[in-house]
C-alpha positions as semicolon CSV with decimal commas, in nm:
position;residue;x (nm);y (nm);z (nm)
1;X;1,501;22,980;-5,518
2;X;1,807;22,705;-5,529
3;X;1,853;22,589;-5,874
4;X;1,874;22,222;-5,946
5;X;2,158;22,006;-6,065
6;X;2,142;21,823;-6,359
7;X;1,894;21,503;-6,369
8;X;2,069;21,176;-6,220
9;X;2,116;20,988;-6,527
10;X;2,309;21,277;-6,708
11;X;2,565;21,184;-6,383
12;X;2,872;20,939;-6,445
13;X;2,913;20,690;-6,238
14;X;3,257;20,565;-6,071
15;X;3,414;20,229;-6,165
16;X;3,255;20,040;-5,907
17;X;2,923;20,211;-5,952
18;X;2,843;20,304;-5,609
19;X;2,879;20,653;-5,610
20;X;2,785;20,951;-5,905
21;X;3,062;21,229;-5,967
22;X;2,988;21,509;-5,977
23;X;3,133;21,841;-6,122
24;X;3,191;22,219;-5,927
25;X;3,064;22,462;-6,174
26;X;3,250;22,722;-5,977
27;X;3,616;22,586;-5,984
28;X;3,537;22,278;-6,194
29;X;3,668;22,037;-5,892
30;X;3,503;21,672;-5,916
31;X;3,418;21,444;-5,647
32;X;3,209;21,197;-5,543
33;X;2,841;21,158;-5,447
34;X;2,543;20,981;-5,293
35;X;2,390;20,946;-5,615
36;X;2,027;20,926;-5,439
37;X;2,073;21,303;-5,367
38;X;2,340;21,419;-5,605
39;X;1,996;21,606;-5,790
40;X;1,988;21,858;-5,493
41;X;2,385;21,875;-5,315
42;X;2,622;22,138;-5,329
43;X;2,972;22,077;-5,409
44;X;3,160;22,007;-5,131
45;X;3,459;22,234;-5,232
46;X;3,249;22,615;-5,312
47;X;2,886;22,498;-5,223
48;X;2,824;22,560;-5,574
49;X;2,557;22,382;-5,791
50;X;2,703;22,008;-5,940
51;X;2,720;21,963;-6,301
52;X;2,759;21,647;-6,503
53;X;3,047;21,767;-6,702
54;X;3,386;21,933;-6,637
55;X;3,280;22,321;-6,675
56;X;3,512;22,562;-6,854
57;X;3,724;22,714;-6,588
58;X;3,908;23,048;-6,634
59;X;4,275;22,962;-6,586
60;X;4,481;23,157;-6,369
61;X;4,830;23,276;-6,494
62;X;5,118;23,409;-6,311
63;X;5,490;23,395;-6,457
64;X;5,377;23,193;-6,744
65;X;5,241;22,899;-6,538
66;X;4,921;22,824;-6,462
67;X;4,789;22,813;-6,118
């Protein structure tokens, strides 16, 4: 069973207000969607579930910068 994104509303929309954006919850990536099906897509970067917010993302360090 898929799990499903956040309801519509709890969505931002961009500037112009044509399109929803939309969170990775897997590498916290944003982009934009169709917001007529934003409920039910995958992110387009992991095919992870969308989230309405930026999600906590574990930072990767290597010689003290961060990746």
């Amino acid at each position: 069973m898929q799990k499903k994104n956040g309801a519509v509303h709890d969505f931002k929309m961009d500037a112009v207000g044509v399109a929803a954006i939309g969170w990775c919850s897997k590498c916290g990536k944003s982009d934009f969607y169709e917001p007529k099906t934003i409920k039910h897509d995958e992110s387009k970067c992991c095919n992870s579930i969308l989230v309405p917010r930026k999600p906590p993302v574990e930072q990767k360090i290597q010689s003290g910068e961060i990746y």
